[in-house]
Every structure is written in C-alpha cells, then in structure tokens.
Coordinates of C-alpha atoms in Angstrom, one line a residue:
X1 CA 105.9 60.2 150.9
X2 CA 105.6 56.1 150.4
X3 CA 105.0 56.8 146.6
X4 CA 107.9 59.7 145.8
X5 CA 110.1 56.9 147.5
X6 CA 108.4 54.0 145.0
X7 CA 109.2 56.5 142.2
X8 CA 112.3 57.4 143.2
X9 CA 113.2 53.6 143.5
X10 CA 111.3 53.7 139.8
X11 CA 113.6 56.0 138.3
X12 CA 116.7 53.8 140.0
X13 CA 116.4 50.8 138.6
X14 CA 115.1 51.7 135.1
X15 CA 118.0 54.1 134.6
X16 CA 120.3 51.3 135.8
X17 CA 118.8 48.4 133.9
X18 CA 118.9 51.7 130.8
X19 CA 122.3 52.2 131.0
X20 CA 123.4 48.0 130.7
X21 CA 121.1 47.1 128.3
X22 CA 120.6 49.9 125.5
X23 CA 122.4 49.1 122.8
X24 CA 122.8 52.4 121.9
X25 CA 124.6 53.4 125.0
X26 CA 128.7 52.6 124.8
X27 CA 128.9 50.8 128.7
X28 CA 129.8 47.4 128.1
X29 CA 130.4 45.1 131.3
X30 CA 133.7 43.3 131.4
X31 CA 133.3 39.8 131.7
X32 CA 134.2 39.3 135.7
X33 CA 131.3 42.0 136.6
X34 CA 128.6 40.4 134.4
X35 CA 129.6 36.7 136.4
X36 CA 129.4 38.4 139.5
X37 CA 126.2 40.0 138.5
X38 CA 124.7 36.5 137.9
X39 CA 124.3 35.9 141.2
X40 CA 122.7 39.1 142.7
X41 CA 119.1 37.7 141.0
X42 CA 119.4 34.4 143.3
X43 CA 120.7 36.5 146.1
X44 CA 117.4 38.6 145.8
X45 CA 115.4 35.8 145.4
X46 CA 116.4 33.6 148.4
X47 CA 116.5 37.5 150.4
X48 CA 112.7 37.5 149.8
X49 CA 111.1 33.9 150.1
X50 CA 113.4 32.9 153.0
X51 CA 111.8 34.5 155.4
X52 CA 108.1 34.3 154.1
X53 CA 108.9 30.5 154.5
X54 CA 110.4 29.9 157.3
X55 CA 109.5 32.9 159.3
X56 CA 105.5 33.3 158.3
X57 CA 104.7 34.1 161.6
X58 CA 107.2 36.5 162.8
X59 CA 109.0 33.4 164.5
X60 CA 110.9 30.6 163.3
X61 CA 108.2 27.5 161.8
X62 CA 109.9 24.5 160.6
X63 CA 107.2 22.0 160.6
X64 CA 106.3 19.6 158.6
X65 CA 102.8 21.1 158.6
X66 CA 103.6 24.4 157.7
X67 CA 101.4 25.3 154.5
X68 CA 104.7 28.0 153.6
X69 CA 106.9 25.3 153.4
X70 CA 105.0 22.7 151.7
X71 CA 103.7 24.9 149.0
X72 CA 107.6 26.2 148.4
X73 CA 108.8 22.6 148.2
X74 CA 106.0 22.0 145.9
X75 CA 106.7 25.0 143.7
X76 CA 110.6 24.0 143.9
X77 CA 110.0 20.5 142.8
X78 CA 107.5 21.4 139.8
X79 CA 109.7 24.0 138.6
X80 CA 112.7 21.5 138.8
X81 CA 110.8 18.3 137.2
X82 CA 108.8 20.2 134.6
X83 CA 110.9 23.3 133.8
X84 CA 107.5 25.0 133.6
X85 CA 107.4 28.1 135.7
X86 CA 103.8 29.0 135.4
X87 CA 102.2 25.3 136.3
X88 CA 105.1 25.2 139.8
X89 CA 103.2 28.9 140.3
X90 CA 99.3 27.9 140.1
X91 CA 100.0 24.5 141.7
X92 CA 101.6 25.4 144.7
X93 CA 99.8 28.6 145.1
X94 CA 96.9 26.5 144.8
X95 CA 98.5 23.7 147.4
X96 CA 99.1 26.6 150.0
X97 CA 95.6 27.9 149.9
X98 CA 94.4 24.3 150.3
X99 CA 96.6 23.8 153.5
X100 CA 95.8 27.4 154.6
X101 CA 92.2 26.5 155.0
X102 CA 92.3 23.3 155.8
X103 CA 94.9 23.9 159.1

C-alpha cells in the first residue's frame, strides 16, 4: 500500500512539474501565478526543517545545546557567507554528528 501511494505521489508531481515545464506543451503561467509560485519552495522548506529543529524530540527544544539547532545555524550561516550549498551541507552535517556524540 505505502509504495502504490509513493507512486501515485510519483506520477503527481512529475505530471505537474510535465505540464509547466515542457516546452512543447502550450500552458504558459501568467505572471501573478509564477510570483506566487515562488514562494511555495520556501514554504516547503521551512514546513520540513522547522520541526526537525526545534521539535527533535517530539517536544519543543530551544537550547543553546541542542545539536539540531546548532548544526541548522551552522548550515544557514555557511550557505549565507559562502553561497556554497554543498560545503554549509557536509559542515554542518558533520557539526551535528559531532555534537550528537559528544552530548
């Protein structure tokens, strides 16, 4: 049942991301819906890593400890600084695993 459903979801998204981006295909966007689309990938983003950081636990952990939230301030200040995606990835991955054994 769990993988019809991740096919199904599959099938959604590449027949919607199809449909937009084929240039083949006449649907063209007006300009208002493809600014309002511009925010639906933050939206996403901050709907996924907000909780993983500040609820790890399954309760609210704002600490100044907490290896979730120092390795998301890291990645957020190496992407910002160094525009380099990859490097804020491996360096605050590696920061979290650091402070996951060490606490």
């Amino acid at each position: 049942m769990i993988l019809l459903a991740i096919l199904a979801m599959t099938a959604l998204v590449f027949a919607s991301r199809y449909l937009f981006l084929s240039p083949t295909l006449p649907v063209r966007l007006g300009a208002r819906s493809r600014r309002l689309l511009g925010y639906a990938m933050p939206a996403v983003l901050t709907a996924l890593w907000g909780p993983i950081v500040f609820v790890p636990e399954g309760e609210l952990a704002i600490s100044p400890a907490s290896p979730y939230l120092l390795g998301a301030l890291c990645a957020a200040l190496l992407a910002w600084r160094t525009r380099h995606v990859l490097l804020a990835t491996l360096a605050s991955l590696s920061l979290f695993l650091l402070l996951r054994v060490a606490l």
